[in-house]
PDB file of C-alpha atoms in Angstrom:
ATOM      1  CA  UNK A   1       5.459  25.889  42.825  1.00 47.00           C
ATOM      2  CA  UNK A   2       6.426  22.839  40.243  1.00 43.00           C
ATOM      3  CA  UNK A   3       3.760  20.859  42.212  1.00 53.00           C
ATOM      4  CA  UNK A   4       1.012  23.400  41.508  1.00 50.00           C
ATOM      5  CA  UNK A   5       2.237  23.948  37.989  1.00 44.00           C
ATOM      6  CA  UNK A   6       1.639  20.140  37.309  1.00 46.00           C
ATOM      7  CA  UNK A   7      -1.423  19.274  37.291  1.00 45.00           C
ATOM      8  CA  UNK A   8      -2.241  22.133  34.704  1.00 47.00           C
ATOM      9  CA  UNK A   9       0.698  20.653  32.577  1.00 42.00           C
ATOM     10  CA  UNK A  10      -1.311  17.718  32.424  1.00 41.00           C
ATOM     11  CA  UNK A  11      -4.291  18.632  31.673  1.00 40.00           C
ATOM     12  CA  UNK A  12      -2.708  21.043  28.673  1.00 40.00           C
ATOM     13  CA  UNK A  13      -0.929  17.940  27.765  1.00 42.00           C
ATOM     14  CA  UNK A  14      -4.640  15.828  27.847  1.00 43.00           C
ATOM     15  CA  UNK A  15      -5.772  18.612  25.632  1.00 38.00           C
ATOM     16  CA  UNK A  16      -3.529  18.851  23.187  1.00 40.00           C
ATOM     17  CA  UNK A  17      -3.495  14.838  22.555  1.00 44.00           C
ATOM     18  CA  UNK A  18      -7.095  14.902  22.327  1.00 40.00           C
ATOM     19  CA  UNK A  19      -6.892  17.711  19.543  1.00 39.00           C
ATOM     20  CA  UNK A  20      -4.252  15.381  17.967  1.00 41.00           C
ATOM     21  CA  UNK A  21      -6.935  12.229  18.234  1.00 43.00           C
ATOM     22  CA  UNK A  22      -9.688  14.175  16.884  1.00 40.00           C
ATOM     23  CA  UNK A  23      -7.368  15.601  13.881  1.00 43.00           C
ATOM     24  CA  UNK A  24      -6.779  11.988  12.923  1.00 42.00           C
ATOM     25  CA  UNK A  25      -9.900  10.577  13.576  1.00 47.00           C
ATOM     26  CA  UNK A  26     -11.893  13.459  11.226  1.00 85.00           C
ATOM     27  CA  UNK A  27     -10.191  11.436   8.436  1.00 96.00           C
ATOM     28  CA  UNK A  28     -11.476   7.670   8.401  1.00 97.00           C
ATOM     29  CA  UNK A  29      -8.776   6.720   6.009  1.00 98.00           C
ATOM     30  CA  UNK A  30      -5.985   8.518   8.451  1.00 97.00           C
ATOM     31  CA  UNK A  31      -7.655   6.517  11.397  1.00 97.00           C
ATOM     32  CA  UNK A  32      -7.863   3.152   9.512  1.00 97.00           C
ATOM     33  CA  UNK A  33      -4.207   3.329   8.575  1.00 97.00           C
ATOM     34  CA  UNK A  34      -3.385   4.283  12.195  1.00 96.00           C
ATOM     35  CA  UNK A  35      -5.303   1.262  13.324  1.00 96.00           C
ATOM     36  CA  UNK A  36      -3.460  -1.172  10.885  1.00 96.00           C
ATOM     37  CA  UNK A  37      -0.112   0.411  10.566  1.00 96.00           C
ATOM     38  CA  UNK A  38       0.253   0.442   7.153  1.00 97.00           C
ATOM     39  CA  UNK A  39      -0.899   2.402   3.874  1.00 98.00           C
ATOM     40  CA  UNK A  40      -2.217   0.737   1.167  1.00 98.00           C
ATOM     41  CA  UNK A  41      -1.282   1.940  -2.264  1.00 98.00           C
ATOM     42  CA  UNK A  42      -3.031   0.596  -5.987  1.00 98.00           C
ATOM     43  CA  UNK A  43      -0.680   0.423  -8.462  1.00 96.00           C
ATOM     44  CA  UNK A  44      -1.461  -0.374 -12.446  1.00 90.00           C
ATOM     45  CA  UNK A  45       1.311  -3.268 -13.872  1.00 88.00           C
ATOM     46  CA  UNK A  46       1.749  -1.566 -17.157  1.00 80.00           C
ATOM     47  CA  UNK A  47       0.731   2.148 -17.278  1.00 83.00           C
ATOM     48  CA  UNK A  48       3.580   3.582 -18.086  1.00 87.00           C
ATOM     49  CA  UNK A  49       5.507   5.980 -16.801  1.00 92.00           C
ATOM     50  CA  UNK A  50       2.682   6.521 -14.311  1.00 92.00           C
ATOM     51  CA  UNK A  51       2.193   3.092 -12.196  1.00 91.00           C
ATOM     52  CA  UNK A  52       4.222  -0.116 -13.882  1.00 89.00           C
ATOM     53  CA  UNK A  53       6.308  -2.988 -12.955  1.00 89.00           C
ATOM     54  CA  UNK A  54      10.469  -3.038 -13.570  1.00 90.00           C
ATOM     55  CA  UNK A  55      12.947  -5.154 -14.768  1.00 89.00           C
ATOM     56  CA  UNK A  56      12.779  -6.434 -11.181  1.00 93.00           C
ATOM     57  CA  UNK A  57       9.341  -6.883 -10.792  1.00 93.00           C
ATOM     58  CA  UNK A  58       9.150  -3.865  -8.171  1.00 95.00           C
ATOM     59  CA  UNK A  59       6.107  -1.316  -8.757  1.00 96.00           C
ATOM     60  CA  UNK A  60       7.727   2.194  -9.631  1.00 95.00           C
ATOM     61  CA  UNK A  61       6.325   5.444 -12.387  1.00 95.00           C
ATOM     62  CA  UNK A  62       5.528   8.838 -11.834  1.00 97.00           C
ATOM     63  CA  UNK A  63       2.442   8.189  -9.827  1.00 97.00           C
ATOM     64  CA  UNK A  64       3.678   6.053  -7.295  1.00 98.00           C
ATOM     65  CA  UNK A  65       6.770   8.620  -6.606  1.00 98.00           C
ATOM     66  CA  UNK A  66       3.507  11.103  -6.092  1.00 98.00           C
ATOM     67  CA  UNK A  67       2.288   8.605  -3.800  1.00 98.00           C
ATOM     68  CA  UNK A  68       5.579   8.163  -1.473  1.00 98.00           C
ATOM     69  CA  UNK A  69       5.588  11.498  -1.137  1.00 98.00           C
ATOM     70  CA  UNK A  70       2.263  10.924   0.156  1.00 98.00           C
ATOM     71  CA  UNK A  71       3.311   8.529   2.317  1.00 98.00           C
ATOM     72  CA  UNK A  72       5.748  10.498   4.003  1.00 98.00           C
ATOM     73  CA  UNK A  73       3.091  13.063   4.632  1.00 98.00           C
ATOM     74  CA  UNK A  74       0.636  10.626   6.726  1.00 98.00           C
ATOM     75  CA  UNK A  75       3.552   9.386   8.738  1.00 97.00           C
ATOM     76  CA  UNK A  76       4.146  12.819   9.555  1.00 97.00           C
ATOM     77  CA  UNK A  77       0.745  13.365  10.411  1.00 96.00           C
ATOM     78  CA  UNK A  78       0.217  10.081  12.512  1.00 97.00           C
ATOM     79  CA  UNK A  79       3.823  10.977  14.382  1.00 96.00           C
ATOM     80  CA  UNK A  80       4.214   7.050  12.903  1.00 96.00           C
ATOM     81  CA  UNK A  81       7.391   7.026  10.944  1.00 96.00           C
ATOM     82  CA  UNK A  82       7.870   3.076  10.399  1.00 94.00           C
ATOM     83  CA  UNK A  83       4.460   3.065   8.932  1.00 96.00           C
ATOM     84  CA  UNK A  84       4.592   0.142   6.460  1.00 97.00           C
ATOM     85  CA  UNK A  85       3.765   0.807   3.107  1.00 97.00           C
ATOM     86  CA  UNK A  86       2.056  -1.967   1.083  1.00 98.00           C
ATOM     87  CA  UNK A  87       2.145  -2.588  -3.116  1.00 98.00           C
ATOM     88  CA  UNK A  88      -1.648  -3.736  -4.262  1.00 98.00           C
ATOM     89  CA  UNK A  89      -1.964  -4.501  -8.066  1.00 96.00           C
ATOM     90  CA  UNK A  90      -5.012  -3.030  -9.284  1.00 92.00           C
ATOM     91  CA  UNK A  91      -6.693  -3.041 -12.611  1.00 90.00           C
ATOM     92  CA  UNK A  92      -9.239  -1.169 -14.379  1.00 82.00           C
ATOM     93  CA  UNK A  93     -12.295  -2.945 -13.422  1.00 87.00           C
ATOM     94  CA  UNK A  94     -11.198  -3.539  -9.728  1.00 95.00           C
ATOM     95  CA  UNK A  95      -9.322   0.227  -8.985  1.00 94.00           C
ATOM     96  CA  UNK A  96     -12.381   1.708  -7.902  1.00 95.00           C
ATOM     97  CA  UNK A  97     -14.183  -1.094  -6.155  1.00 97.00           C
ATOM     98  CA  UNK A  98     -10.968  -2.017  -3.753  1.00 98.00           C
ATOM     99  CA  UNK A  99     -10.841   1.606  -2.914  1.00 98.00           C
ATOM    100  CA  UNK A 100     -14.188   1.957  -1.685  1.00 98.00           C
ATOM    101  CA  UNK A 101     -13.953  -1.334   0.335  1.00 97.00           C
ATOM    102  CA  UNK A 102     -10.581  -0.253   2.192  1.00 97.00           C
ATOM    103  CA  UNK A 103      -8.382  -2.583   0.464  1.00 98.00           C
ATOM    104  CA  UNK A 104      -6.178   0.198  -1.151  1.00 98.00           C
ATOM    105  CA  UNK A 105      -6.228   3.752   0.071  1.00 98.00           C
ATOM    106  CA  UNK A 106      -4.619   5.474  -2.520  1.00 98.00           C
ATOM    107  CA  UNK A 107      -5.156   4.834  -6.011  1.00 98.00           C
ATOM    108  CA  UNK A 108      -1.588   5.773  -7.570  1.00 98.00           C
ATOM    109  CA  UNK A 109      -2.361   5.113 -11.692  1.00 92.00           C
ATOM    110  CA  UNK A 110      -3.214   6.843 -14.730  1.00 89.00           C
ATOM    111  CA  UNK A 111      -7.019   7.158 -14.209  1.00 89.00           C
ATOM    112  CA  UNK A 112      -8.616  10.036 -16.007  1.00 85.00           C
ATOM    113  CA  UNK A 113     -11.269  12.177 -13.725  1.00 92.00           C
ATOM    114  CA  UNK A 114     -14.644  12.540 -14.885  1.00 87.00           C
ATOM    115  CA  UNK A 115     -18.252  13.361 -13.995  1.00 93.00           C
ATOM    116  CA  UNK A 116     -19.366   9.885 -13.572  1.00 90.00           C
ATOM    117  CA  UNK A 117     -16.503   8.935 -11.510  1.00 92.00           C
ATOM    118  CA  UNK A 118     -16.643  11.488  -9.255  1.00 96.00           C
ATOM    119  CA  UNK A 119     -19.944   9.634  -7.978  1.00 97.00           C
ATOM    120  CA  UNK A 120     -17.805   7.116  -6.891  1.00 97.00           C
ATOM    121  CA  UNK A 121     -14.357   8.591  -5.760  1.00 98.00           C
ATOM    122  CA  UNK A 122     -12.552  11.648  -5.222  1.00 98.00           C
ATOM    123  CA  UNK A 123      -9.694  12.932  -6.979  1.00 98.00           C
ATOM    124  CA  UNK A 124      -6.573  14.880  -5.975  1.00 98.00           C
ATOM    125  CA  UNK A 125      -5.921  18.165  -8.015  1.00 98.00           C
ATOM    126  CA  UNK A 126      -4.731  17.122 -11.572  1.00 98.00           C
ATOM    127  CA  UNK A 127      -1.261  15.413 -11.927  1.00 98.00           C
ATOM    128  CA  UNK A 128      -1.496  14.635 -15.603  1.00 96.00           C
ATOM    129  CA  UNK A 129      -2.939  16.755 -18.895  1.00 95.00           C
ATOM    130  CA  UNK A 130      -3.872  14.373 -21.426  1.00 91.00           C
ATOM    131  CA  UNK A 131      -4.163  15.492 -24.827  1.00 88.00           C
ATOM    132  CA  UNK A 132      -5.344  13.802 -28.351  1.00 90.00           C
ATOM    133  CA  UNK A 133      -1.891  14.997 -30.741  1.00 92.00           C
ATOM    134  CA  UNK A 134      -0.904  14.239 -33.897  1.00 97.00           C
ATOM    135  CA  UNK A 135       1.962  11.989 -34.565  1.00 97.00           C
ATOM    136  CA  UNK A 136       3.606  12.303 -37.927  1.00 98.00           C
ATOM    137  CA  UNK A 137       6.943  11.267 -39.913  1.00 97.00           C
ATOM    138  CA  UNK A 138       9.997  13.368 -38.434  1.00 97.00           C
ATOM    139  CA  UNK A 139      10.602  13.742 -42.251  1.00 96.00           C
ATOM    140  CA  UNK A 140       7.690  14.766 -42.713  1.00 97.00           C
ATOM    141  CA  UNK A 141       6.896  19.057 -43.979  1.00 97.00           C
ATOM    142  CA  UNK A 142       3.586  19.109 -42.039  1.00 97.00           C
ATOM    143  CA  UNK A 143       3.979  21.180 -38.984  1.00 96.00           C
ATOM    144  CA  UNK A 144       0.140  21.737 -38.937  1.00 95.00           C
ATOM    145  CA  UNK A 145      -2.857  20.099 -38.862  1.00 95.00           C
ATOM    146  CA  UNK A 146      -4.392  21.638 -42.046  1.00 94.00           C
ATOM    147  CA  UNK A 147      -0.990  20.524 -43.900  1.00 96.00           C
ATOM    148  CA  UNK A 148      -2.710  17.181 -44.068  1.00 97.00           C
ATOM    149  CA  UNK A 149      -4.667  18.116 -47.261  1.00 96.00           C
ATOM    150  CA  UNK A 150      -5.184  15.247 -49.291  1.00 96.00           C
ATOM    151  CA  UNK A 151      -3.285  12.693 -47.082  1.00 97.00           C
ATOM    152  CA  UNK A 152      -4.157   9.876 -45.203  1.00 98.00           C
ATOM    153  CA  UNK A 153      -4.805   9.778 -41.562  1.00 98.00           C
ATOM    154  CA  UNK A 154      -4.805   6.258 -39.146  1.00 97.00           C
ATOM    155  CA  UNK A 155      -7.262   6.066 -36.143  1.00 94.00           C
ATOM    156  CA  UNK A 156      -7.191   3.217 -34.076  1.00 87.00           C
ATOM    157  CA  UNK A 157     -10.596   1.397 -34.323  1.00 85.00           C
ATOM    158  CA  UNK A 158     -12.817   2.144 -31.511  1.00 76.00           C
ATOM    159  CA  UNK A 159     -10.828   4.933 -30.039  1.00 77.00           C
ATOM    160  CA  UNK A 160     -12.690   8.455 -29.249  1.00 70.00           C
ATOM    161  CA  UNK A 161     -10.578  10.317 -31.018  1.00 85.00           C
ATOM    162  CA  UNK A 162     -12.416   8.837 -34.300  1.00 89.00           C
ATOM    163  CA  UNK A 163     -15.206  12.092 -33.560  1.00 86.00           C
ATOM    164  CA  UNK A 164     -12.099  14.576 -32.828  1.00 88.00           C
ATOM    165  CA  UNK A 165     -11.062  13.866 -36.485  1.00 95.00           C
ATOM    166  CA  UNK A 166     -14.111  14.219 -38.359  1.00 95.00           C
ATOM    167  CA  UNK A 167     -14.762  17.091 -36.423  1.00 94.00           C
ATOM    168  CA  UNK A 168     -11.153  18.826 -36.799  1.00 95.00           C
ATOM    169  CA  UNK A 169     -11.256  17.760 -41.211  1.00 95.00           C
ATOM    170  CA  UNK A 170     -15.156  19.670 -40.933  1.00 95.00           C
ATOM    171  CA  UNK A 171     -14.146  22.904 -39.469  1.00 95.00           C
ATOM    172  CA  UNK A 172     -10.608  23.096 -41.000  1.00 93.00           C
ATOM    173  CA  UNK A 173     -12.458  21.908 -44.540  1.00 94.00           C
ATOM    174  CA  UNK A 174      -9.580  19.315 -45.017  1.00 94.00           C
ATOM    175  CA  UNK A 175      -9.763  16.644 -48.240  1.00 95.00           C
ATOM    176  CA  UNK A 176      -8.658  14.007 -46.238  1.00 96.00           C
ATOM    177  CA  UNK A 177      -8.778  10.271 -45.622  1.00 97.00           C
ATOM    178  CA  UNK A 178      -9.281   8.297 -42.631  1.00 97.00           C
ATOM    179  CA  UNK A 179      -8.716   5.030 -42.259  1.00 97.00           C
ATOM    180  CA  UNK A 180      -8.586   2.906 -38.683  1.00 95.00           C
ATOM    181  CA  UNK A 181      -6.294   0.262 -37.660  1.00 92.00           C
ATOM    182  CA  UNK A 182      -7.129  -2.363 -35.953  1.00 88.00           C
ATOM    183  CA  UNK A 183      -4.982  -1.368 -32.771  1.00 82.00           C
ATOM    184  CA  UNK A 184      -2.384   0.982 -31.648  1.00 85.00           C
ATOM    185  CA  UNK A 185       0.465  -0.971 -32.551  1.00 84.00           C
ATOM    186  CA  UNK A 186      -1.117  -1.237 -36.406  1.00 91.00           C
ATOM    187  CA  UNK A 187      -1.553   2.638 -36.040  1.00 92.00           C
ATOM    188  CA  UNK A 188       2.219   3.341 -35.516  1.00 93.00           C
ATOM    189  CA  UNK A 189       3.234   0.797 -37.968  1.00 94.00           C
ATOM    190  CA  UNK A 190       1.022   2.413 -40.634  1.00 97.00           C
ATOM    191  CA  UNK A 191       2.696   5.926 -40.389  1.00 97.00           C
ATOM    192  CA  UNK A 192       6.158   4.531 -39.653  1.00 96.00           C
ATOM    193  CA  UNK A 193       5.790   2.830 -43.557  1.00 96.00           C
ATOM    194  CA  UNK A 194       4.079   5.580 -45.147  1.00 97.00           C
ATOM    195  CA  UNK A 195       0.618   4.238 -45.825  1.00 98.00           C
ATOM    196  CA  UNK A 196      -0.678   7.302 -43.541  1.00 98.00           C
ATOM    197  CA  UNK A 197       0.749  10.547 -42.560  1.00 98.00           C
ATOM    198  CA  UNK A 198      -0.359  11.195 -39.218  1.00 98.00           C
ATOM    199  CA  UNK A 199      -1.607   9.145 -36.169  1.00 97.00           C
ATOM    200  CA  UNK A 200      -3.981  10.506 -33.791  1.00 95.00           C
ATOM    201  CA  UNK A 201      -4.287   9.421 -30.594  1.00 90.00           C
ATOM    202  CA  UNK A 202      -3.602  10.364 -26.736  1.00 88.00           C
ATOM    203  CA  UNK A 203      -0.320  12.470 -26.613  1.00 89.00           C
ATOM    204  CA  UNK A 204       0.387   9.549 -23.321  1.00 89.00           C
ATOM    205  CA  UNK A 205      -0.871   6.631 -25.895  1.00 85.00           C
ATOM    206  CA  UNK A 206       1.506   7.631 -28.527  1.00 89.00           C
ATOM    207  CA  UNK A 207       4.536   8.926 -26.697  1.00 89.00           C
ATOM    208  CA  UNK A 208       4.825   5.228 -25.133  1.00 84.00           C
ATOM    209  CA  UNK A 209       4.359   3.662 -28.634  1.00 84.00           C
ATOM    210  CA  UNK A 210       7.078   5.830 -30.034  1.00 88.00           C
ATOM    211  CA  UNK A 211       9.626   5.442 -26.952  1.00 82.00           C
ATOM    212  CA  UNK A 212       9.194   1.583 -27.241  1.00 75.00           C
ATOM    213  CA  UNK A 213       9.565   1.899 -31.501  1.00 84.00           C
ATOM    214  CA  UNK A 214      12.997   0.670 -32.482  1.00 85.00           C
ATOM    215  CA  UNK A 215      14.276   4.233 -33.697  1.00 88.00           C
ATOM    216  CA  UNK A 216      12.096   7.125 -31.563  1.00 88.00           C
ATOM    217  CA  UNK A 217      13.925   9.691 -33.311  1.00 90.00           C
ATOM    218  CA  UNK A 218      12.088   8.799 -36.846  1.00 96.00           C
ATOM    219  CA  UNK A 219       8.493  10.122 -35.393  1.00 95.00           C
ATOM    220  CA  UNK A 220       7.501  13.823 -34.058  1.00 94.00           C
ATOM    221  CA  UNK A 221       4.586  15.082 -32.728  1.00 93.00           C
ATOM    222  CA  UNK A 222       2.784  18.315 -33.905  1.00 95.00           C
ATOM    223  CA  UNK A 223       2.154  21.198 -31.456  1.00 91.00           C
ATOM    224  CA  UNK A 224      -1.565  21.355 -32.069  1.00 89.00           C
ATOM    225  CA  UNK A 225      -3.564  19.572 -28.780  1.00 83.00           C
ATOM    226  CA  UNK A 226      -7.125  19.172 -28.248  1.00 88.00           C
ATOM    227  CA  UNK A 227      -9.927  18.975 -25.823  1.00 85.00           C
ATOM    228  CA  UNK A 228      -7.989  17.437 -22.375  1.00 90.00           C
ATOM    229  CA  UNK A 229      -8.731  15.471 -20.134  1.00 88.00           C
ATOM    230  CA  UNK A 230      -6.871  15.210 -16.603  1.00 94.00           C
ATOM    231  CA  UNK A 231      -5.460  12.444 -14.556  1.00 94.00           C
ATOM    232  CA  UNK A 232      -4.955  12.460 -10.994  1.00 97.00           C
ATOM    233  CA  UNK A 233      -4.772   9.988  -7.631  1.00 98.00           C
ATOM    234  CA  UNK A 234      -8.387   8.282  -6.216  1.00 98.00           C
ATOM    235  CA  UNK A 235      -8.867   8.565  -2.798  1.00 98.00           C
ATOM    236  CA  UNK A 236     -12.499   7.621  -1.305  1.00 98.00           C
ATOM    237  CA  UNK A 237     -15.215  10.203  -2.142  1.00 97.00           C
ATOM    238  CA  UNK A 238     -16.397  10.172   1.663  1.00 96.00           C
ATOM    239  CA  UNK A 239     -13.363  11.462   2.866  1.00 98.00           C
ATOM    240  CA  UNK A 240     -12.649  15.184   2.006  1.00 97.00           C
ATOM    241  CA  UNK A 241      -9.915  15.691   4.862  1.00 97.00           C
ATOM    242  CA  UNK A 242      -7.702  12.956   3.402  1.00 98.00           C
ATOM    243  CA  UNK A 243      -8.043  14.114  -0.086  1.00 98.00           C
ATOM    244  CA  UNK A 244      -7.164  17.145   1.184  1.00 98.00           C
ATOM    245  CA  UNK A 245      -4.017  15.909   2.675  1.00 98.00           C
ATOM    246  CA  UNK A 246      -3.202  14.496  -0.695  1.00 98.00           C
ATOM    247  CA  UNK A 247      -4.134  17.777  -2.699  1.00 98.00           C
ATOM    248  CA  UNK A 248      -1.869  19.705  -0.152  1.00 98.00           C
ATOM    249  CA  UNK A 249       1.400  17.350  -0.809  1.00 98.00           C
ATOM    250  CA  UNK A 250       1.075  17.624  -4.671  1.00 98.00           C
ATOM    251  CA  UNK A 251       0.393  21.398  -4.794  1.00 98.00           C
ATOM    252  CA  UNK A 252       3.915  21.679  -2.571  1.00 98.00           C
ATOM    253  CA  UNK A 253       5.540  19.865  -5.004  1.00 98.00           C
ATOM    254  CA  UNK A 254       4.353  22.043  -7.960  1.00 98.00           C
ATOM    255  CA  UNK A 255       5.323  25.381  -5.919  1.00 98.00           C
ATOM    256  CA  UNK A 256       8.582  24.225  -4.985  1.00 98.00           C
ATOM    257  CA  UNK A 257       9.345  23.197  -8.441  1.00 98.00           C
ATOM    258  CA  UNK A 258       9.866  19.401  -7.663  1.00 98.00           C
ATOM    259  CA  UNK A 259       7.160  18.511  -9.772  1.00 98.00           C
ATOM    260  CA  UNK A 260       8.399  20.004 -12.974  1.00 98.00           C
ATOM    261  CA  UNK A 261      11.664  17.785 -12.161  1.00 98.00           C
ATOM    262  CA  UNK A 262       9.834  15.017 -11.294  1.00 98.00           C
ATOM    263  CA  UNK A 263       7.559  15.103 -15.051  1.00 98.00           C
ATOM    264  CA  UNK A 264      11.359  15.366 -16.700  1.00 98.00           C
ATOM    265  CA  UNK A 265      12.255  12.549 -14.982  1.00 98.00           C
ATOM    266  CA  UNK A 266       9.418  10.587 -16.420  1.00 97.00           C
ATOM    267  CA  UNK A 267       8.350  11.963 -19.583  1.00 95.00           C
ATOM    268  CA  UNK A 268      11.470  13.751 -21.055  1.00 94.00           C
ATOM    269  CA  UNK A 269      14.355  11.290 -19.841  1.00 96.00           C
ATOM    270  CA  UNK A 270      15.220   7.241 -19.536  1.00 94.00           C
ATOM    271  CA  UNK A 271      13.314   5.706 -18.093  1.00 93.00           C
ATOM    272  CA  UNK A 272      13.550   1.754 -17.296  1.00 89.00           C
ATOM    273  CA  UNK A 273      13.261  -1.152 -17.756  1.00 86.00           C
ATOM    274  CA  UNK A 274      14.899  -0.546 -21.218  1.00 85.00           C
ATOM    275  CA  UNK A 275      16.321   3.116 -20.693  1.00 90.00           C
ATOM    276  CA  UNK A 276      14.058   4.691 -23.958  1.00 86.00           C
ATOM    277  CA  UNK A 277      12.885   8.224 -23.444  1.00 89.00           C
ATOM    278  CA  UNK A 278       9.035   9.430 -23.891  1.00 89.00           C
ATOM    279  CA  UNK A 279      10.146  12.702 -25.433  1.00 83.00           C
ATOM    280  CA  UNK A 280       7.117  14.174 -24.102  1.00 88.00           C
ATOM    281  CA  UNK A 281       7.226  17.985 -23.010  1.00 90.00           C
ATOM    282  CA  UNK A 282       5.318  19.367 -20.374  1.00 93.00           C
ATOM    283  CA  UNK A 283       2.506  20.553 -22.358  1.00 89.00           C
ATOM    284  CA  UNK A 284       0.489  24.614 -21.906  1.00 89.00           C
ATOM    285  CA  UNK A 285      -2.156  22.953 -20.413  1.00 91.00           C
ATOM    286  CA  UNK A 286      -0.112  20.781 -18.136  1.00 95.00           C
ATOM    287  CA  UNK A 287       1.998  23.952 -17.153  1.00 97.00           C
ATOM    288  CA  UNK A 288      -1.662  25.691 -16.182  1.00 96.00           C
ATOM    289  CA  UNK A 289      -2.027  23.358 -13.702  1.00 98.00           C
ATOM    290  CA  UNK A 290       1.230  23.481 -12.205  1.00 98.00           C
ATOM    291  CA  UNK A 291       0.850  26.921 -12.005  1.00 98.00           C
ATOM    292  CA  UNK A 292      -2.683  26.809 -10.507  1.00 98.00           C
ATOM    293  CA  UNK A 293      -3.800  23.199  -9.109  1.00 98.00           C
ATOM    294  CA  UNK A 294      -7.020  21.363  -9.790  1.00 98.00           C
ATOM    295  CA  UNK A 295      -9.030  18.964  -9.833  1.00 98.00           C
ATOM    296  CA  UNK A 296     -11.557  20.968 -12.111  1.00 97.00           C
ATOM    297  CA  UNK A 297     -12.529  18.904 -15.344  1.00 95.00           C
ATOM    298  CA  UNK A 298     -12.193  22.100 -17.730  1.00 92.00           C
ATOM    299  CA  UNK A 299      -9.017  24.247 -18.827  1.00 89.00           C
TER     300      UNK A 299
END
């Protein structure tokens, strides 16, 4: 009986490793990391919290604990647990070219999706809401935009927000002044002594000017947020089943709530190398996604 029973074991057994092949092999980046034996992930040196170097030297952020996750998820796929994972700098000229040519396979940075990009590359379901906000004096009685009547307000020179401004002082009617620094550093220094009262910039931008500021505690944003824009991890545009895979891992993390401890971990705590605190809640827009992933480039 076992003897007859066999050979139909083996051929279920063909089958079923053939269905395992072809699962792998309908994603080319899943089959190329099969065929090396290691992942390759781009990192950015400085973009913090999201992809930066530590005291050590060692890549770490937000992004990059996205992208172990990740990692774990295409060993378990490829039944390959000692895959090797590998650490490739990347830049913002260069993040999009080493993707396409196979040198990285997961972009794990602070890059914001758009239109034009999406020619290029794909991008997983949002893991960041970025948001122009206003950054005044913790001293300060504004708690609203149109309680800038009559004051000054910095810009940094050359930033896109410069349009946002004009546009929020025309519709709320506002008497007020601009003036533009010559770079984000001048910006924060400008409110911090009082020749502007408010800064406004990228919630991200200024919540890593103000944790690196020698006193945090002396700035505070304003609730108001404008027109986002969303961040998320490149993977190659020609390869919807890996993207997929990606997508899948982050929206488990934001249904089992290990995303929302993950973004405190980052954004609302110590962080190192110098142990300074973003201060930046989770903002409604932020929370949207959470609740319903995307990769959609509107609210």
């Amino acid at each position: 009986m076992i003897r007859k029973l066999l050979p139909r074991l083996v051929i279920a057994l063909s089958l079923a490793m053939l269905d395992i092949d072809a699962g792998q092999a309908a994603s080319p980046t899943l089959e190329k990391i099969r065929e090396v034996g290691k992942i390759a992930f781009g990192y950015r040196e400085a973009s913090i919290p999201f992809a930066y170097l530590d005291a050590d030297h060692r890549p770490t952020g937000f992004s990059l604990e996205l992208c172990s996750a990740v990692a774990d998820k295409i060993k378990s796929e490829l039944r390959r647990p000692a895959l090797e994972t590998e650490y490739v700098a990347v830049d913002a000229s260069n993040r999009i070219p080493l993707l396409q040519n196979g040198t990285i396979d997961v972009e794990c940075g602070s890059t914001t999706n758009t239109a034009d990009r999406q020619k290029q590359v794909s991008f997983s379901v949002a893991t960041y809401v970025a948001s122009p906000r206003w950054l005044v004096s913790a001293s300060s009685p504004v708690t609203e935009p149109n309680g800038l009547e009559g004051q000054t307000i910095v810009v940094t020179q050359g930033s896109l927000n410069l349009s946002v401004v004009h546009k929020i002082i025309a519709d709320q009617k506002l008497n007020a002044r601009i003036v533009q620094a010559k770079d984000h550093a001048e910006s924060i220094l400008m409110l911090g002594t009082g020749r502007a009262a408010a800064w406004f910039e990228d919630d991200i931008l200024v919540a890593g000017l103000v944790g690196n500021s020698p006193d945090p505690k002396v700035f505070r944003m304003l609730p108001a947020t404008y027109a986002p824009t969303y961040y998320g991890l490149m993977t190659r545009r020609e390869d919807p089943e890996f993207k997929a895979l990606v997508d899948s891992v982050i929206r488990q993390k934001m249904v089992s709530g290990e995303f929302n401890k993950l973004y405190s971990k980052w954004f609302e705590s110590p962080i190192p190398p110098r142990g300074q605190s973003l201060l930046l809640p989770m903002s409604d827009a932020m929370k949207a996604r959470v609740a319903s992933p995307s990769d959609a480039l509107t609210p």
